[in-house]
mmCIF file of C-alpha atoms in Angstrom:
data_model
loop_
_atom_site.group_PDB
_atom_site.id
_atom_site.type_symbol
_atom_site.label_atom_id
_atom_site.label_comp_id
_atom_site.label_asym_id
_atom_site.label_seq_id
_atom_site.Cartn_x
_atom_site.Cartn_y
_atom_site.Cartn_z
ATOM 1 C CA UNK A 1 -16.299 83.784 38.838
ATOM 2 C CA UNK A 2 -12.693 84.015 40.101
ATOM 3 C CA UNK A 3 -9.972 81.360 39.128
ATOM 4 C CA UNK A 4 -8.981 79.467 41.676
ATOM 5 C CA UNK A 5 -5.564 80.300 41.682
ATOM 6 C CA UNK A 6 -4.316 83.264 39.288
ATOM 7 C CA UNK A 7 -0.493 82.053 38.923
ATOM 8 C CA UNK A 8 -0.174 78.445 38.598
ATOM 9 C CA UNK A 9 3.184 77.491 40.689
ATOM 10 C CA UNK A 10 5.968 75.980 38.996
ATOM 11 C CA UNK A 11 6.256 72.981 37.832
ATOM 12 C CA UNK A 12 9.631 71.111 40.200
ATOM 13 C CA UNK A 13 12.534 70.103 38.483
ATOM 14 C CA UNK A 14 13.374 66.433 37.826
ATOM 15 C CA UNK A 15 13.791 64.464 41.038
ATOM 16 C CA UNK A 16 15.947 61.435 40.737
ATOM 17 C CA UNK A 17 16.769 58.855 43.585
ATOM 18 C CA UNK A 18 20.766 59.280 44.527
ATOM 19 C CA UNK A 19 22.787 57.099 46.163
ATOM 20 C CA UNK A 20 23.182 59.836 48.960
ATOM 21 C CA UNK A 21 22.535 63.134 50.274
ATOM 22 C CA UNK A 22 25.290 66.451 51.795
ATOM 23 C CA UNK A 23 24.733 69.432 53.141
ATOM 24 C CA UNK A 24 25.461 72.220 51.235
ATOM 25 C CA UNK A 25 25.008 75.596 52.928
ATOM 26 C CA UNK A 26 24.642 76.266 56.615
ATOM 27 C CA UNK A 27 22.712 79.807 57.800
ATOM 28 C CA UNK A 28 21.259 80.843 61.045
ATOM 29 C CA UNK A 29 19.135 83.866 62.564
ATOM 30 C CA UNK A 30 19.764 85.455 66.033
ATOM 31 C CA UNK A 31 17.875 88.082 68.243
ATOM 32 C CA UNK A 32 19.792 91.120 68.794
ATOM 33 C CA UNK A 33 19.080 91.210 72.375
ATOM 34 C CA UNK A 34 21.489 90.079 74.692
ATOM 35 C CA UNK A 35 21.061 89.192 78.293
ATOM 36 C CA UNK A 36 23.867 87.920 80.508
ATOM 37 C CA UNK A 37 22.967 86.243 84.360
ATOM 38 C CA UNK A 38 23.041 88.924 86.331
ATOM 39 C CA UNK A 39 19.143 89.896 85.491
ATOM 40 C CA UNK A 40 17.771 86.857 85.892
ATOM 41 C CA UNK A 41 20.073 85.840 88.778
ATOM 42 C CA UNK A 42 18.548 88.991 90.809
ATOM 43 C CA UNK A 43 14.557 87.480 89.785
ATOM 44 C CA UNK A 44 15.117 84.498 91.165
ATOM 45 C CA UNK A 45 17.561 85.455 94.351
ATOM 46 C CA UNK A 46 20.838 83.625 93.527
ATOM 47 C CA UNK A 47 24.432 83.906 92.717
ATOM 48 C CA UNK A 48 25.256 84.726 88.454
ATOM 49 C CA UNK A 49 28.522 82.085 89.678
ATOM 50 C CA UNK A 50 25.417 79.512 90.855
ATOM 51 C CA UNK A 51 23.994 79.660 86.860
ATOM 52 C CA UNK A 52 26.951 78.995 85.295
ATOM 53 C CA UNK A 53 28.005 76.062 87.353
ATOM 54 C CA UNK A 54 24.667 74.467 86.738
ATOM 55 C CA UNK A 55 24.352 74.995 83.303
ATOM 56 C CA UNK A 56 27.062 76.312 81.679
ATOM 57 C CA UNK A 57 25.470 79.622 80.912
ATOM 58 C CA UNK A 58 26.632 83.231 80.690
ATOM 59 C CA UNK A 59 24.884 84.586 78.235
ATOM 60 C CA UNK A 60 21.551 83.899 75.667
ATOM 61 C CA UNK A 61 19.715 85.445 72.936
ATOM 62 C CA UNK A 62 16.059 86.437 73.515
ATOM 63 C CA UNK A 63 13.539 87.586 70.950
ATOM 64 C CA UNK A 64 11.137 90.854 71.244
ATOM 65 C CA UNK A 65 7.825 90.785 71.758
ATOM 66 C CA UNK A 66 6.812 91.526 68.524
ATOM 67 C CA UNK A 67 9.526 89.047 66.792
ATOM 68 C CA UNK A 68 7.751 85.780 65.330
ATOM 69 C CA UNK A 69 9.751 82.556 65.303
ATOM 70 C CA UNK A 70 9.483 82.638 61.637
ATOM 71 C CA UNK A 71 11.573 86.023 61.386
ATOM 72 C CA UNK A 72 14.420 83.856 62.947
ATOM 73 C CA UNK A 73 13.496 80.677 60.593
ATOM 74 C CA UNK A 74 13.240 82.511 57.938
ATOM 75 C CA UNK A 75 16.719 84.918 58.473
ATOM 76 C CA UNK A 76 18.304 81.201 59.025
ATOM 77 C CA UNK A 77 16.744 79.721 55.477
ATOM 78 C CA UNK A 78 17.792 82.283 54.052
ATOM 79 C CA UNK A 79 21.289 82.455 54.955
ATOM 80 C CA UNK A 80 21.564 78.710 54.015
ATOM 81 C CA UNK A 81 20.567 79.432 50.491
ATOM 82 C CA UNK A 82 22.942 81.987 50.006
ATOM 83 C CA UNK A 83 25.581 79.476 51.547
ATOM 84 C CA UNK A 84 24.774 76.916 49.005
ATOM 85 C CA UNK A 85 24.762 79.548 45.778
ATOM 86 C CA UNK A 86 20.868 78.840 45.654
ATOM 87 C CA UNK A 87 17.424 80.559 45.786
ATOM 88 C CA UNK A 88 14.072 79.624 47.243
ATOM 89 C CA UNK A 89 12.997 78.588 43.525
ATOM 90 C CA UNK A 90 15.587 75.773 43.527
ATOM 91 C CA UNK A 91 13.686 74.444 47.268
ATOM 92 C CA UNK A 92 11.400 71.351 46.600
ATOM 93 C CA UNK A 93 10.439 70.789 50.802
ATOM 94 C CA UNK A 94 10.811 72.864 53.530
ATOM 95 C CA UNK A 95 10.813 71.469 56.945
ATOM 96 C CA UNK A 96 10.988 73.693 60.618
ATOM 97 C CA UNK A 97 11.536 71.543 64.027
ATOM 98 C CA UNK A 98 9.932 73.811 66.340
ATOM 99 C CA UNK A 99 7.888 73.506 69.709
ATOM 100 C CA UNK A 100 7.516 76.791 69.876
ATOM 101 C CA UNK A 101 5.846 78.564 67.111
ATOM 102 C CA UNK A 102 3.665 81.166 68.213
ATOM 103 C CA UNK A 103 0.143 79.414 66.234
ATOM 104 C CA UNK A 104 -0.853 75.954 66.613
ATOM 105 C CA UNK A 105 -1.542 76.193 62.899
ATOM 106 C CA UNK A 106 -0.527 77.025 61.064
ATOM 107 C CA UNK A 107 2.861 75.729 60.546
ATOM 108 C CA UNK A 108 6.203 78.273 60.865
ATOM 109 C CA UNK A 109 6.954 76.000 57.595
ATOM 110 C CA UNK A 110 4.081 78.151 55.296
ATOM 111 C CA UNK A 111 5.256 81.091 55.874
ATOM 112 C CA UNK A 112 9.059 80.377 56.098
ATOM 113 C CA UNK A 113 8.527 78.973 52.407
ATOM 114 C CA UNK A 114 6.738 82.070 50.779
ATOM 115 C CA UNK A 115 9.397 84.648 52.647
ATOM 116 C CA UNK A 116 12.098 82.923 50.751
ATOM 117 C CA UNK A 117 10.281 81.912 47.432
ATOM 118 C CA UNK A 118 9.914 78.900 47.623
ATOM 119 C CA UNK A 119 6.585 78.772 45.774
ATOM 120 C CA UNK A 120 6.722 74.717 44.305
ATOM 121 C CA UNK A 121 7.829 73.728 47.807
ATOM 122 C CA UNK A 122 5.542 71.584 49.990
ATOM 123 C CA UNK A 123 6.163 72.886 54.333
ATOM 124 C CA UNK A 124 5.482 71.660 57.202
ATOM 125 C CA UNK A 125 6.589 72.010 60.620
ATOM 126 C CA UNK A 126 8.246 68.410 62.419
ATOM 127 C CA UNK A 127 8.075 68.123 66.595
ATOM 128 C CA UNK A 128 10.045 66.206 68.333
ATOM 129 C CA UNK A 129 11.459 69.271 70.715
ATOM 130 C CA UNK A 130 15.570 69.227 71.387
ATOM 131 C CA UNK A 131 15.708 65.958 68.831
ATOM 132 C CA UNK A 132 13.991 68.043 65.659
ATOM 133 C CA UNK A 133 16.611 68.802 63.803
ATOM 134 C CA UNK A 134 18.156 65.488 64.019
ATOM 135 C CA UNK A 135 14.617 64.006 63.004
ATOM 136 C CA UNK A 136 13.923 66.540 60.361
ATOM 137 C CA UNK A 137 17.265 66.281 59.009
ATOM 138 C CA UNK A 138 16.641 62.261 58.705
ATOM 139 C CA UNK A 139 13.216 62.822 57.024
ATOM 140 C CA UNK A 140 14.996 65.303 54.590
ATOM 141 C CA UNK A 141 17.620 63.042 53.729
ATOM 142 C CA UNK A 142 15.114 60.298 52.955
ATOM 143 C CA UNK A 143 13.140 62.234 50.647
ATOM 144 C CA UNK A 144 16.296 63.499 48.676
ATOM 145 C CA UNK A 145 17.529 59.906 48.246
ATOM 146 C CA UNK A 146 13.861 58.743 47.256
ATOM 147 C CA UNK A 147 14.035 61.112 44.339
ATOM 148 C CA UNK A 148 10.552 62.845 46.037
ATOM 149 C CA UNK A 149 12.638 66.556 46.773
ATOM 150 C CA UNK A 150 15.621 67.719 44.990
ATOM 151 C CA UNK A 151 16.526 69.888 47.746
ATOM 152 C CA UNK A 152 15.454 70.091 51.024
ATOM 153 C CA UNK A 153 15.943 73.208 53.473
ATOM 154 C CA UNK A 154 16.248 71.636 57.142
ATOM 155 C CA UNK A 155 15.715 74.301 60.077
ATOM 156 C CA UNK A 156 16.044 74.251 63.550
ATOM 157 C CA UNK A 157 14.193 77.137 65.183
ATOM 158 C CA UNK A 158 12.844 78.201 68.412
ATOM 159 C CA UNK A 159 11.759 80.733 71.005
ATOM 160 C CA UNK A 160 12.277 78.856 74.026
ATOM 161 C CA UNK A 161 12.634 82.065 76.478
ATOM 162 C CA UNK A 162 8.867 82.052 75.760
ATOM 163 C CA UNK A 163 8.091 78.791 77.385
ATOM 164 C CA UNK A 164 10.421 79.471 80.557
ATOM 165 C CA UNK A 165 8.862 79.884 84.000
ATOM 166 C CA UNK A 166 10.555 83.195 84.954
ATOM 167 C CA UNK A 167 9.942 82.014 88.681
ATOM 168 C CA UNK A 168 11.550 78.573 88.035
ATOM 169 C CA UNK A 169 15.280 78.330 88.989
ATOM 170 C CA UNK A 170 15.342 74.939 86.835
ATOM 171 C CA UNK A 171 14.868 76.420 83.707
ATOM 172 C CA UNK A 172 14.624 80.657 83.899
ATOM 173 C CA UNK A 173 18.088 80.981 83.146
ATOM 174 C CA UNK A 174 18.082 77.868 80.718
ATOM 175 C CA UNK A 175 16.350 78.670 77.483
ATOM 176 C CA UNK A 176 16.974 81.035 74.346
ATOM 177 C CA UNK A 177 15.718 81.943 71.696
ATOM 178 C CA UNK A 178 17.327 81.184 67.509
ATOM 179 C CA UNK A 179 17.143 79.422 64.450
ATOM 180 C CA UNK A 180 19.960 77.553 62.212
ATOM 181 C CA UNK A 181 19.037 76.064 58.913
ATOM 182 C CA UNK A 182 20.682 73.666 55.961
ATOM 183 C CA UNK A 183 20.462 72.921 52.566
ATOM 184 C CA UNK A 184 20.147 69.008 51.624
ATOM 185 C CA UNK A 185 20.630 68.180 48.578
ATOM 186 C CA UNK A 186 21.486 64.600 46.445
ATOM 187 C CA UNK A 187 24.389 63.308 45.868
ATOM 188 C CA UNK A 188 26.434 60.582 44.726
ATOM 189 C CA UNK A 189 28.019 59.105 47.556
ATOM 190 C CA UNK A 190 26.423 59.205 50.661
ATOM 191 C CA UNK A 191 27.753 61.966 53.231
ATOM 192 C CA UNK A 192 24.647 61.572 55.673
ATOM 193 C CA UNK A 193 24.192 59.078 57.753
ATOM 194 C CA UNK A 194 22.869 56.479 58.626
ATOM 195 C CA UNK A 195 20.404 57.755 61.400
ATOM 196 C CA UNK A 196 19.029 56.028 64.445
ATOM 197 C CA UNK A 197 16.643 57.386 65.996
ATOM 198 C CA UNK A 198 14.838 56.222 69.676
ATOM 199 C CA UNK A 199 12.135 57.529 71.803
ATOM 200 C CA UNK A 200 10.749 56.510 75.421
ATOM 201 C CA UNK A 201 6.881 57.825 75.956
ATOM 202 C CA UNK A 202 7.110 56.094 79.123
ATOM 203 C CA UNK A 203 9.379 59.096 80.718
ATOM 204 C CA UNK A 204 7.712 61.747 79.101
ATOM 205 C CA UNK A 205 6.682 63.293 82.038
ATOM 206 C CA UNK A 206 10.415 64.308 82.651
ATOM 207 C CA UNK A 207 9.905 67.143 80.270
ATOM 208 C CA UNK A 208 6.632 68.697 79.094
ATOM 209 C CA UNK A 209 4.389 72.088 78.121
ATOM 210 C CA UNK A 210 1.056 71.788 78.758
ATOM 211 C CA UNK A 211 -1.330 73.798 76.268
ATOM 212 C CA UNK A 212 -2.633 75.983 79.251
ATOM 213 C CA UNK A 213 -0.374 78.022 80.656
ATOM 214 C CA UNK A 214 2.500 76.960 77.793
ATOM 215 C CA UNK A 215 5.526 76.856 80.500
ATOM 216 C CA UNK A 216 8.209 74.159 80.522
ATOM 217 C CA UNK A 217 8.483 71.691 83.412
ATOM 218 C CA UNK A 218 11.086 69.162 83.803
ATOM 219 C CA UNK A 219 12.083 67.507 86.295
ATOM 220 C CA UNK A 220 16.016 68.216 86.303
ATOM 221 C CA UNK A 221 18.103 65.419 87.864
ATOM 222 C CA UNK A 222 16.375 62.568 85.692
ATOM 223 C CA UNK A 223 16.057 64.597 82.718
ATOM 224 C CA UNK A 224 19.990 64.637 83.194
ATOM 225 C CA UNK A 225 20.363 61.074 84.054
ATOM 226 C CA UNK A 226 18.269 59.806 80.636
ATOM 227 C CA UNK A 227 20.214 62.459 78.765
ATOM 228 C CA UNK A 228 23.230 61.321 79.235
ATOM 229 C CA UNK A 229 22.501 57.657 78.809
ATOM 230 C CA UNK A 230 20.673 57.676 75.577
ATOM 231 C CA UNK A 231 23.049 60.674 73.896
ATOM 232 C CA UNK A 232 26.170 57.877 75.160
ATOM 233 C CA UNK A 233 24.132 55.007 73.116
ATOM 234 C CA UNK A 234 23.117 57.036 70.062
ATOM 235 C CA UNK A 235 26.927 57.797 69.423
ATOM 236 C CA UNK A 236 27.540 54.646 69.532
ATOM 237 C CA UNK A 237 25.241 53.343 67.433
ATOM 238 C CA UNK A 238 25.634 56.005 65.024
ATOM 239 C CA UNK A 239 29.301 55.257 64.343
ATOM 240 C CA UNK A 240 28.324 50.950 64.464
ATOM 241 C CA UNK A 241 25.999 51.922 61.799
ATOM 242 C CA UNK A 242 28.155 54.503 59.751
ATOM 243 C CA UNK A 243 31.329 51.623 60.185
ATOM 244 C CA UNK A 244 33.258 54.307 62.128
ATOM 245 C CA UNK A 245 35.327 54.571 65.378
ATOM 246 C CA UNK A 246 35.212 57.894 67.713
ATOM 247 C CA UNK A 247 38.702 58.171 66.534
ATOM 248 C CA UNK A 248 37.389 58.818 62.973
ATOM 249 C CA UNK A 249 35.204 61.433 64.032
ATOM 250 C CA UNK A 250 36.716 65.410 64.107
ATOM 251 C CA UNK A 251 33.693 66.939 65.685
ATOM 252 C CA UNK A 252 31.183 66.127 68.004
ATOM 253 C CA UNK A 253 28.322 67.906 68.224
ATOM 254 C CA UNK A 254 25.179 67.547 70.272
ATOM 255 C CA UNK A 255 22.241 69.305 71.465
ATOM 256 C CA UNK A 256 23.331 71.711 73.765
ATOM 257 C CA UNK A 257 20.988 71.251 76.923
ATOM 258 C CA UNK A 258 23.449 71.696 79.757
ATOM 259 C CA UNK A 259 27.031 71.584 79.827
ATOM 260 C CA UNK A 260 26.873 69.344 82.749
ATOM 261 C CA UNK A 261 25.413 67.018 80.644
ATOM 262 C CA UNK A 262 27.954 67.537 77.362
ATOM 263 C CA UNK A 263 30.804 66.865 80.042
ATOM 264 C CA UNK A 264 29.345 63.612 81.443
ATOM 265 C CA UNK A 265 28.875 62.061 77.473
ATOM 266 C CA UNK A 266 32.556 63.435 76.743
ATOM 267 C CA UNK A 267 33.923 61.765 80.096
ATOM 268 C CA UNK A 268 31.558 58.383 79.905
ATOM 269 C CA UNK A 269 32.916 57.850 76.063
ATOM 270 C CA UNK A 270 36.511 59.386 76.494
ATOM 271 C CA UNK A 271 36.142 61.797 74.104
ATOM 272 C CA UNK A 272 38.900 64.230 73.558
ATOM 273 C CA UNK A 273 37.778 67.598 75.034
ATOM 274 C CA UNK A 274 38.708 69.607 72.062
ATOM 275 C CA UNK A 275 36.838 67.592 69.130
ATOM 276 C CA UNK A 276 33.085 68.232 71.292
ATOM 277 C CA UNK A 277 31.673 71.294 69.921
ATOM 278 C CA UNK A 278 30.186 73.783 73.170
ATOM 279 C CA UNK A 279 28.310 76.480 72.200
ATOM 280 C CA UNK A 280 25.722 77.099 75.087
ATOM 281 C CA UNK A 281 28.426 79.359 77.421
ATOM 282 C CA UNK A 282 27.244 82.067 74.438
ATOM 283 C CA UNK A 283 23.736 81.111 73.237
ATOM 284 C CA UNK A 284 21.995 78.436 75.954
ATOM 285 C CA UNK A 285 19.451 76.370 74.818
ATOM 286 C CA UNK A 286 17.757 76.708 72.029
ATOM 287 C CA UNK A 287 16.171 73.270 71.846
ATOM 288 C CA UNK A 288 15.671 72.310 67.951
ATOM 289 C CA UNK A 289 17.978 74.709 66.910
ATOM 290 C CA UNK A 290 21.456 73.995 69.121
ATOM 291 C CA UNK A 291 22.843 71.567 66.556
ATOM 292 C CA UNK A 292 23.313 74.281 63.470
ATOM 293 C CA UNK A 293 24.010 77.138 65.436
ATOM 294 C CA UNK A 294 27.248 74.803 67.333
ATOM 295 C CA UNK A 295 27.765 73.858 63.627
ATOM 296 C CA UNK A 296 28.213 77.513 62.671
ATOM 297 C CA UNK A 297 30.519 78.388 66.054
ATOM 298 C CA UNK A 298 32.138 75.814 64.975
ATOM 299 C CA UNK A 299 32.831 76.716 61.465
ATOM 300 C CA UNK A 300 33.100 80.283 62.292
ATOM 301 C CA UNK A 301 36.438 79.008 64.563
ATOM 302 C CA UNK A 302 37.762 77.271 61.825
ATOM 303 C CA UNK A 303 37.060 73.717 63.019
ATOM 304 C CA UNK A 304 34.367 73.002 61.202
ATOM 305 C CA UNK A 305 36.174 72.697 57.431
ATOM 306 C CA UNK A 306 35.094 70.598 54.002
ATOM 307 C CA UNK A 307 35.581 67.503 54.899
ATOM 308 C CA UNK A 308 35.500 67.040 58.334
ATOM 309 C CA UNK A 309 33.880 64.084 59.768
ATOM 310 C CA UNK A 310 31.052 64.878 62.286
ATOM 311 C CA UNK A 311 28.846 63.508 64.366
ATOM 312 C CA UNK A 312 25.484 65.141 65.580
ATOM 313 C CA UNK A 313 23.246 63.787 68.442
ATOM 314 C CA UNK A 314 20.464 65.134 70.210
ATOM 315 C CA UNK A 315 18.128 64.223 73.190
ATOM 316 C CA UNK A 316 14.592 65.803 74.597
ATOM 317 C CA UNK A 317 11.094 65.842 75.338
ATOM 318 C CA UNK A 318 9.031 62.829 74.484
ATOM 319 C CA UNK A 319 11.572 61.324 75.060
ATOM 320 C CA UNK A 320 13.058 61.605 71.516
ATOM 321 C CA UNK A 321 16.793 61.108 70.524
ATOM 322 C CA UNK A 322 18.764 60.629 67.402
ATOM 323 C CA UNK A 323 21.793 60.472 65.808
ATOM 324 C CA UNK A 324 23.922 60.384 62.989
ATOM 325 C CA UNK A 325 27.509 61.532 61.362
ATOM 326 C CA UNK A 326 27.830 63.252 58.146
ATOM 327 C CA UNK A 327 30.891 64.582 56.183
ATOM 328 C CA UNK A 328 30.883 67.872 56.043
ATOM 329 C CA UNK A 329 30.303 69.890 52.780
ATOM 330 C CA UNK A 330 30.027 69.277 49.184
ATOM 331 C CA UNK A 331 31.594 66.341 47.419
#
């Protein structure tokens, strides 16, 4: 009779509540591929010029056929473990916003977790579309502080190119495909948060994929106006909650879902142009994983430094929001 499991994991390491929680390594995972406008701009009968003023986009990132969403999740993990000067051994809970893994079980989570070793870790995968990696972010923060995870890996990842009607000039030239991950891990004075977090069921018709045909409709103009109304709120109650002014705040970065829409929350709060991170001109819309790949742009321009006070806020299907401010890096 066979054992029922021939290597008993590890046992975890202590877990103790802390006071707080920080980010300590940042990592993401890209397609190679490439595509600009002019493609999808000759599909659907339009001008490239038309895409761009509409969304903000010139280029994205789109996966191959036979690339899985948990190549890119995993690439991303990865990279944030190496970041942080850790391994997958060191990972007590690894969680993947997603709405677009390939299997509807089971989760990307599973099998992100064994490609990096993280063998004691429990996975799962967290949905709440654009707004996941604010959500899972706040759901790894709480289990750090608890004392239930030591360290938490946080990733953003999907294949949204997948889910676009090619035919549909409202989102064809919208969505990409990536993944960006963190490492959360205790510490002893908060540098996360507070979160709030909202959601309106009512509207969810604005933005949906049914299980049939798995194609995105949203209905564009209202999708905008919610957008920028609950992003607007969430910073605001984000920094009411943290005891912070927009002044205090060096960065400001949101889900990138339109430019149009970044512009109207930097012009409806005053924000200074060059402290709101932008990132979609290069990668569009990625849904869950926007926030850590504008985290690494912005890092990777030397913005982004130990230290810096940020804010991150994100809005989407559902509807689902959330936001919070963090200080970057170590203590």
């Amino acid at each position: 009779m066979p054992e029922p499991f021939a290597v008993a994991p590890p046992a975890p390491a202590e877990r103790l509540p802390r006071p707080g929680s920080e980010i300590a390594g940042l990592g993401i995972g890209l397609p190679e591929t490439v595509v600009d406008n002019a493609p999808i701009a000759r599909r659907l009968g339009i001008d490239e010029d038309w895409i761009v003023q509409r969304t903000g986009i010139r280029k994205r990132r789109v996966a191959a056929p036979d690339e899985r969403l948990s190549d890119f999740a995993t690439a991303a993990a990865a990279g944030a473990l190496a970041d942080a000067g850790l391994d997958g051994a060191d990972v007590d809970l690894v969680l993947v916003a997603t709405s677009s893994n390939e299997q509807l079980m089971p989760a990307a989570a599973g099998s992100v977790a064994a490609a990096i070793g993280a063998t004691a870790a429990g996975a799962y995968d967290v949905s709440a579309a654009c707004s996941g990696f604010v959500a899972a972010l706040s759901i790894a923060c709480g289990q750090v502080e608890a004392g239930r995870a030591g360290c938490a890996l946080v990733i953003g990842a999907d294949l949204m190119s997948r889910l676009a009607d090619p035919g549909d000039r409202s989102t064809a030239a919208l969505f990409a495909d990536g993944a960006g991950a963190v490492v959360v891990r205790g510490a002893d004075n908060g540098r996360i948060g507070p979160f709030t977090l909202g959601s309106d069921g009512a509207n969810a018709d604005l933005i949906y994929v049914e299980g049939g045909d798995r194609l995105i409709r949203m209905q564009g103009h209202e999708t905008f106006r919610h957008a920028v109304a609950r992003l607007t709120e969430a910073t605001l109650r984000a920094l009411e909650l943290a005891d912070l002014e927009i002044a205090d705040v060096d960065l400001f970065v949101y889900h990138q879902a339109n430019a149009r829409i970044l512009r109207a929350v930097e012009e409806r709060l005053e924000l200074p142009g060059e402290r709101v991170v932008e990132a979609i001109e290069e990668l569009g819309n990625t849904s869950a994983a926007t926030i850590p790949l504008a985290l690494d742009q912005a890092r990777r321009d030397g913005r982004l430094l130990p230290g810096s006070q940020v804010l991150l806020a994100a809005f989407g299907a559902g509807l689902n929001w959330g936001a919070t401010t963090l200080t970057w890096g170590s203590a």
